[in-house]
Amino acid sequence: MTILVTGGAGYIGSHTCVELLNAGYDVVVVDNFYNSVPAVLDRVEKITGKKLKYYDCDIRDREGLDKIFAEDKPEAVIHFAGLKAVGESSKLPLLYYDNNISGSVTLFEAMENAGCKKIVFSSSATVYGNNPIPYKEDMVTGDVSNPYGRTKHFIEQILGDVYNADNSWSISLLRYFNPIGAHESGLIGEDPNGIPNNLMPYISRVAIGKLEKLTVFGGDYDTKDGTCIRDYIHVVDLAKAHLCAVRKITDSTGIEAYNIGNGKGYSVLDIIRAFEKVSGSPLNYVIGDRRAGDLPAFYADASKANRELGWSAEYDIEKMCEDTWNFQKKNPDGIK
Ligand code: NAD
Ligand code: UFG
């Protein structure tokens, strides 16, 4: 069975390609390498000892997509391709709406045209906004404070309309919590361009000496130690959830959302302590001001994914930090 993976050279996509190849699927990647490099895919092949096919193609290129669907006849799509920097999305909203929303609509049109109606979509816990925690899939979503988050909410709504118009679609909306960690080989991992926006890549660059110190965004929240609480999930656990979702959409039609998280909350200071333990050195950090738009605390109720997808997270915070540190040490200058 052939799976088309948009954004397959990116952080979560590359780890998912490893799991797909290991499970015996044929993989076709579509990526424009805006935030990744083709060398990542060589590393996916090295890890698995299997070949995949890739196209340097933008998901907004309808003609390009039509050719790929005609040539490779994928039975299902996993749709990772998108821009994801929350702060940048407030400065460049039209770029985000064009890339994420127009790109997704173009992809869905190409799928419909090819008769491929099975899709797993990368959504985000951000769609829950200010709901009480833990977040559950049946909560009202969409109270989102930035254009990036709104693209996720809108694409979920668009897919809902697509299903309502044609019940032969099979759609899985995976709402990721905070993916961190790396493949244990150290060959692939999170490798952002420039200065990282997210906590874990920032910590690992401070630890390796590429950045001077981490600023903890706020120490005065109403949480156990004053810092924000998040639900961190190992990227390999997250990748495996896609395998379960692919199995589910090939067995049935419908549209379902699933929380993909650990169901546990850790503070920024918890993460710093765990990282210091695995790296064996103290991390240089200061407590600074709050970051605009950050929620004090959120984590998943992941029981629906446990029950209906047969998926649950295996790896703990220590393993997440260990694998991040291993990747950072083996790739001090990233993947070229
Ligand atoms: P990433 O940037 O590492 O990967 C995205 C990939 O998509 C990149 O390889 C990029 O080059 C490609 N891409 C972007 N726009 C494209 C386009 N128009 N055409 C073709 N390829 C394009 O990001 P990631 O962390 O792997 O995230 C994957 C998906 O998961 C994204 O949709 C993201 O919004 C979503 N998500 C990520 C997180 C997170 O914390 N990493 C959390 C929730 C949801
Ligand atoms: N943080 C710091 N210092 C930093 C970076 C982050 O203290 O330099 C803190 C943040 O304030 C937050 C926590 O670390 O409390 C995690 O921050 P991230 O930026 O790593 O992650 P977010 O929870 O803000 O956002 C992530 C994804 C979004 C997604 C959201 C909800 O980056 O794409 O989870 O799923 F929308």
Coordinates of C-alpha atoms and ligand atoms in Angstrom, one line a residue:
M1 CA 0.0 0.0 0.0
T2 CA 1.4 3.4 -1.0
I3 CA 1.1 6.4 1.3
L4 CA 1.7 9.9 0.0
V5 CA 3.3 12.0 2.8
T6 CA 3.3 15.8 2.3
G7 CA 6.0 17.5 4.3
G8 CA 7.7 14.1 4.8
A9 CA 11.2 15.6 5.0
G10 CA 10.2 17.7 8.1
Y11 CA 10.6 16.9 11.7
I12 CA 7.5 14.9 12.4
G13 CA 7.2 13.7 8.7
S14 CA 10.6 12.1 8.6
H15 CA 10.0 10.2 11.8
T16 CA 6.7 9.0 10.4
C17 CA 8.3 7.9 7.1
V18 CA 10.6 5.7 9.2
E19 CA 7.7 4.0 10.9
L20 CA 5.8 3.6 7.6
L21 CA 8.7 2.0 5.9
N22 CA 9.4 -0.3 8.8
A23 CA 5.8 -1.4 8.7
G24 CA 6.1 -2.3 5.0
Y25 CA 4.3 0.7 3.4
D26 CA 5.6 2.3 0.2
V27 CA 6.2 5.9 0.8
V28 CA 6.0 8.9 -1.6
V29 CA 7.1 12.2 -0.1
V30 CA 6.0 15.6 -1.5
D31 CA 8.0 18.4 0.0
N32 CA 9.2 21.8 -1.3
F33 CA 12.1 21.8 1.2
Y34 CA 11.2 25.2 2.5
N35 CA 12.0 24.0 6.1
S36 CA 14.0 20.8 5.4
V37 CA 16.6 19.3 3.2
P38 CA 16.5 16.2 0.9
A39 CA 19.5 14.8 3.0
V40 CA 16.9 14.0 5.7
L41 CA 15.3 11.5 3.4
D42 CA 18.6 9.8 2.7
R43 CA 18.9 9.4 6.5
V44 CA 15.4 7.9 6.6
E45 CA 16.5 5.3 4.1
K46 CA 19.7 4.7 6.1
I47 CA 17.7 4.0 9.3
T48 CA 15.2 1.7 7.6
G49 CA 17.4 0.1 4.9
K50 CA 14.5 0.8 2.6
K51 CA 13.9 3.2 -0.3
L52 CA 11.3 5.9 -0.6
K53 CA 10.4 8.1 -3.5
Y54 CA 10.3 11.9 -3.2
Y55 CA 9.2 14.9 -5.3
D56 CA 10.4 18.5 -4.8
C57 CA 6.9 19.9 -5.2
D58 CA 4.8 22.5 -3.5
I59 CA 1.3 21.4 -2.4
R60 CA -0.1 24.6 -4.0
D61 CA 1.1 23.2 -7.4
R62 CA -2.1 21.4 -8.6
E63 CA -0.6 20.2 -11.9
G64 CA 2.4 18.8 -10.1
L65 CA 0.2 17.0 -7.6
D66 CA -2.1 15.6 -10.4
K67 CA 1.0 14.0 -12.1
I68 CA 2.1 12.5 -8.8
F69 CA -1.3 11.0 -8.0
A70 CA -1.5 9.6 -11.6
E71 CA 2.0 8.1 -11.4
D72 CA 2.1 6.7 -7.9
K73 CA -1.6 6.0 -7.1
P74 CA -1.4 6.5 -3.4
E75 CA -4.2 5.0 -1.4
A76 CA -4.0 7.4 1.5
V77 CA -2.3 10.8 2.3
I78 CA -0.6 12.0 5.5
H79 CA -0.6 15.7 5.4
F80 CA 2.2 17.4 7.4
A81 CA 3.2 20.2 4.9
G82 CA 2.6 23.6 6.5
L83 CA 4.3 26.5 8.1
K84 CA 4.2 26.4 11.9
A85 CA 5.8 29.4 13.5
V86 CA 3.2 31.0 15.7
G87 CA 4.9 34.5 16.0
E88 CA 5.7 34.7 12.3
S89 CA 2.1 33.9 11.5
S90 CA 1.0 37.1 13.2
K91 CA 3.4 39.1 11.1
L92 CA 2.7 37.3 7.8
P93 CA -0.8 36.0 8.0
L94 CA -1.4 35.9 4.3
L95 CA 1.7 33.7 3.8
Y96 CA 0.2 31.3 6.4
Y97 CA -3.3 31.4 4.9
D98 CA -1.9 30.8 1.4
N99 CA 0.6 28.1 2.3
N100 CA -1.5 26.2 4.8
I101 CA -5.1 26.8 3.7
S102 CA -4.7 27.3 -0.1
G103 CA -2.1 24.5 -0.1
S104 CA -4.5 22.1 1.8
V105 CA -7.4 22.9 -0.5
T106 CA -5.3 22.3 -3.6
L107 CA -4.2 19.0 -2.1
F108 CA -7.8 17.9 -1.3
E109 CA -8.9 18.8 -4.8
A110 CA -6.1 16.7 -6.3
M111 CA -7.1 13.8 -4.0
E112 CA -10.7 14.1 -5.0
N113 CA -9.8 14.2 -8.6
A114 CA -7.7 11.0 -8.2
G115 CA -10.3 9.2 -6.1
C116 CA -8.0 9.1 -3.1
K117 CA -10.2 10.0 -0.2
K118 CA -8.3 8.9 2.9
I119 CA -6.3 11.4 4.9
V120 CA -4.6 11.9 8.2
F121 CA -4.2 15.6 8.9
S122 CA -1.6 17.2 11.3
S123 CA -3.7 19.4 13.5
S124 CA -2.7 20.9 16.8
A125 CA -3.8 21.2 20.5
T126 CA -3.8 24.9 19.7
V127 CA -7.3 24.6 18.3
Y128 CA -8.7 24.1 21.9
G129 CA -7.7 27.7 22.9
N130 CA -9.0 28.6 26.4
N131 CA -10.9 25.3 27.2
P132 CA -10.6 23.7 30.6
I133 CA -7.8 21.1 30.9
P134 CA -7.4 18.3 30.2
Y135 CA -8.5 18.9 26.6
K136 CA -11.0 16.5 25.1
E137 CA -12.0 16.0 21.5
D138 CA -15.6 16.9 22.0
M139 CA -14.9 20.4 23.3
V140 CA -15.8 23.4 21.2
T141 CA -12.7 24.5 19.2
G142 CA -11.6 27.6 17.3
D143 CA -11.0 30.2 20.0
V144 CA -7.5 30.6 18.8
S145 CA -5.3 33.7 19.2
N146 CA -3.0 33.6 16.1
P147 CA -3.2 33.0 12.4
Y148 CA -1.2 29.7 12.5
G149 CA -3.7 28.2 15.0
R150 CA -6.6 29.5 12.9
T151 CA -5.2 27.7 9.8
K152 CA -5.4 24.4 11.8
H153 CA -8.9 25.2 12.9
F154 CA -10.1 26.2 9.4
I155 CA -8.6 23.1 7.8
E156 CA -10.3 20.9 10.3
Q157 CA -13.6 22.7 9.4
I158 CA -12.9 22.4 5.6
L159 CA -12.3 18.6 6.0
G160 CA -15.6 18.4 8.0
D161 CA -17.4 20.0 5.0
V162 CA -15.7 17.7 2.6
Y163 CA -16.9 14.7 4.5
N164 CA -20.4 16.1 4.9
A165 CA -20.6 16.5 1.1
D166 CA -19.2 13.1 0.4
N167 CA -19.4 10.4 3.1
S168 CA -17.0 8.1 1.3
W169 CA -14.1 10.2 2.7
S170 CA -12.1 8.8 5.6
I171 CA -10.4 11.5 7.7
S172 CA -8.4 11.5 10.8
L173 CA -7.5 14.8 12.5
L174 CA -4.6 14.3 14.8
R175 CA -4.2 17.1 17.4
Y176 CA -0.6 17.0 18.4
F177 CA 0.5 18.3 21.8
N178 CA 4.2 19.2 22.2
P179 CA 6.4 16.9 20.1
I180 CA 10.1 16.7 21.2
G181 CA 12.9 14.1 21.1
A182 CA 14.5 12.5 18.1
H183 CA 15.0 9.1 16.5
E184 CA 17.4 7.1 18.8
S185 CA 19.9 6.6 16.0
G186 CA 20.6 10.3 16.2
L187 CA 20.3 10.6 12.4
I188 CA 17.1 12.6 12.3
G189 CA 15.6 15.1 14.7
E190 CA 14.3 18.6 15.0
D191 CA 16.6 20.9 13.1
P192 CA 15.0 24.4 12.8
N193 CA 16.6 27.1 10.7
G194 CA 17.9 30.1 12.7
I195 CA 17.1 30.8 16.3
P196 CA 14.5 28.2 17.5
N197 CA 11.1 29.4 18.7
N198 CA 10.3 26.2 20.7
L199 CA 11.6 25.2 24.0
M200 CA 13.4 21.9 23.4
P201 CA 15.6 22.9 20.4
Y202 CA 16.4 26.1 22.2
I203 CA 17.6 24.1 25.3
S204 CA 19.7 21.7 23.2
R205 CA 21.4 24.6 21.4
V206 CA 22.2 26.3 24.7
A207 CA 23.6 23.0 26.0
I208 CA 25.8 22.5 22.9
G209 CA 27.1 26.1 23.2
K210 CA 25.5 27.5 20.1
L211 CA 23.3 29.8 22.1
E212 CA 24.2 31.6 25.3
K213 CA 21.2 31.1 27.6
L214 CA 17.6 30.1 27.7
T215 CA 15.0 32.7 28.7
V216 CA 12.2 31.0 30.6
F217 CA 9.1 32.9 29.5
G218 CA 7.4 33.7 32.8
G219 CA 8.0 32.5 36.3
D220 CA 4.8 33.9 37.8
Y221 CA 2.0 31.7 36.4
D222 CA -0.4 30.0 38.7
T223 CA 1.3 26.6 38.3
K224 CA 3.3 24.4 40.7
D225 CA 6.6 26.3 40.1
G226 CA 5.4 29.4 38.3
T227 CA 6.4 28.2 34.8
C228 CA 4.0 27.0 32.0
I229 CA 2.8 23.4 31.8
R230 CA 2.7 21.5 28.6
D231 CA 2.1 17.9 27.4
Y232 CA 5.4 16.8 25.8
I233 CA 5.3 13.8 23.5
H234 CA 8.2 11.8 22.0
V235 CA 8.2 12.3 18.2
V236 CA 8.6 8.6 17.7
D237 CA 5.4 7.9 19.8
L238 CA 3.7 10.6 17.7
A239 CA 5.0 9.0 14.4
K240 CA 3.5 5.7 15.6
A241 CA 0.1 7.3 16.1
H242 CA 0.1 8.0 12.4
L243 CA 0.4 4.3 11.6
C244 CA -2.6 3.6 13.9
A245 CA -4.5 6.4 12.2
V246 CA -3.7 5.1 8.7
R247 CA -4.9 1.6 9.7
K248 CA -8.1 3.2 11.0
I249 CA -8.9 5.2 7.9
T250 CA -8.2 2.3 5.6
D251 CA -10.8 0.2 7.6
S252 CA -13.7 2.8 7.8
T253 CA -15.1 6.0 6.5
G254 CA -15.9 9.1 8.6
I255 CA -14.1 12.0 10.3
E256 CA -12.7 11.8 13.8
A257 CA -10.3 14.0 15.8
Y258 CA -7.8 12.4 18.2
N259 CA -5.6 14.0 20.9
I260 CA -2.0 12.7 20.5
G261 CA -0.3 13.5 23.8
N262 CA 1.0 11.8 26.9
G263 CA -1.8 13.1 29.1
K264 CA 0.8 14.4 31.6
G265 CA 1.8 18.0 32.2
Y266 CA 5.4 19.1 32.7
S267 CA 6.6 22.6 33.6
V268 CA 9.4 24.4 31.8
L269 CA 11.6 23.9 34.9
D270 CA 10.8 20.1 34.9
I271 CA 12.1 20.0 31.3
I272 CA 15.2 21.9 32.2
R273 CA 15.9 19.6 35.2
A274 CA 15.4 16.5 33.1
F275 CA 17.7 17.8 30.3
E276 CA 20.4 18.7 32.9
K277 CA 20.2 15.1 34.2
V278 CA 20.8 13.5 30.8
S279 CA 23.4 16.0 29.6
G280 CA 25.2 15.9 32.9
S281 CA 25.7 19.8 33.0
P282 CA 23.8 22.7 34.4
L283 CA 21.8 24.7 31.8
N284 CA 22.4 28.4 31.6
Y285 CA 18.9 30.0 31.9
V286 CA 17.1 33.1 33.3
I287 CA 13.5 33.6 34.2
G288 CA 12.2 36.4 31.9
D289 CA 8.9 38.0 31.0
R290 CA 5.9 36.1 29.8
R291 CA 5.6 35.4 26.1
A292 CA 2.4 37.0 24.5
G293 CA -0.2 34.4 23.8
D294 CA 1.1 31.6 26.0
L295 CA -1.5 29.7 28.0
P296 CA -0.4 28.8 31.5
A297 CA -1.1 25.1 31.2
F298 CA -2.6 22.5 28.9
Y299 CA -2.4 18.7 28.4
A300 CA -4.4 16.0 26.7
D301 CA -7.0 13.6 27.6
A302 CA -5.7 11.0 25.2
S303 CA -8.1 8.2 26.1
K304 CA -10.0 8.4 22.8
A305 CA -6.8 7.6 20.8
N306 CA -5.9 4.8 23.3
R307 CA -9.4 3.3 22.9
E308 CA -10.2 3.8 19.2
L309 CA -6.7 3.8 17.6
G310 CA -5.1 1.3 20.0
W311 CA -2.3 3.8 20.4
S312 CA -0.6 5.0 23.6
A313 CA 2.6 6.9 24.3
E314 CA 5.5 4.8 25.5
Y315 CA 8.4 7.1 26.1
D316 CA 9.0 9.3 29.2
I317 CA 10.5 12.8 29.6
E318 CA 14.0 11.3 30.3
K319 CA 14.0 9.4 27.0
M320 CA 12.7 12.5 25.2
C321 CA 15.7 14.5 26.6
E322 CA 18.2 11.7 26.0
D323 CA 17.3 11.4 22.3
T324 CA 17.2 15.2 21.8
W325 CA 20.7 15.5 23.3
N326 CA 22.0 12.5 21.3
F327 CA 20.7 14.1 18.0
Q328 CA 22.2 17.5 19.0
K329 CA 25.6 16.1 19.8
K330 CA 25.8 14.0 16.6
N331 CA 24.6 17.0 14.5
P332 CA 26.1 20.1 16.1
D333 CA 25.6 22.1 12.9
G334 CA 22.3 20.4 11.9
I335 CA 21.6 18.3 8.8
K336 CA 23.1 19.6 5.6
Ligands
NAD1 P1 8.5 21.0 9.7 O1 8.6 22.4 9.3 O2 9.7 20.3 10.2 O3 7.9 20.1 8.5 C1 7.0 20.6 7.6 C2 7.5 20.2 6.2 O4 6.5 20.7 5.2 C3 8.8 20.8 5.8 O5 9.7 19.8 5.3 C4 8.5 21.9 4.8 O6 9.6 22.0 3.9 C5 7.3 21.3 4.2 N1 6.4 22.3 3.5 C6 5.9 23.4 4.1 N2 5.1 24.1 3.2 C7 5.1 23.3 2.1 C8 4.4 23.4 0.8 N3 3.6 24.5 0.5 N4 4.6 22.4 -0.1 C9 5.3 21.4 0.2 N5 6.0 21.2 1.4 C10 5.9 22.2 2.3 O7 7.3 20.9 10.8 P2 6.9 19.7 11.8 O8 7.2 20.1 13.2 O9 7.3 18.4 11.2 O10 5.3 19.8 11.6 C11 4.6 19.0 10.7 C12 3.1 19.4 10.8 O11 2.6 19.2 12.1 C13 2.8 20.9 10.5 O12 1.6 20.9 9.7 C14 2.7 21.5 11.8 O13 1.8 22.7 11.8 C15 2.0 20.4 12.6 N6 2.2 20.5 14.1 C16 3.5 20.6 14.5 C17 3.7 20.8 15.9 C18 5.1 21.0 16.5 O14 5.3 21.4 17.6 N7 6.2 20.6 15.7 C19 2.6 20.9 16.8 C20 1.3 20.7 16.3 C21 1.1 20.6 14.9
UFG2 N1 9.4 28.5 26.4 C1 10.4 29.2 27.1 N2 11.5 29.7 26.5 C2 11.7 29.5 25.1 C3 10.7 28.8 24.4 C4 9.6 28.3 25.0 O1 10.2 29.4 28.3 O2 12.7 30.0 24.6 C5 8.2 28.0 27.0 C6 7.0 28.5 26.5 O3 6.6 29.7 27.2 C7 6.0 27.4 26.8 C8 6.9 26.1 26.7 O4 8.2 26.6 26.8 O5 5.5 27.5 28.1 C9 6.7 25.4 25.4 O6 6.8 26.3 24.3 P1 7.0 25.9 22.8 O7 7.2 27.2 22.0 O8 8.0 24.8 22.7 O9 5.6 25.3 22.5 P2 4.1 25.9 22.6 O10 3.4 25.1 23.7 O11 4.1 27.3 22.7 O12 3.5 25.6 21.2 C10 3.5 24.3 20.6 C11 3.8 24.3 19.1 C12 2.6 25.0 18.4 C13 1.3 24.4 18.8 C14 1.2 24.4 20.3 C15 0.0 23.7 20.7 O13 5.0 25.0 18.8 O14 2.8 24.8 17.0 O15 2.3 23.7 20.9 O16 0.0 22.4 20.2 F1 0.3 25.2 18.3

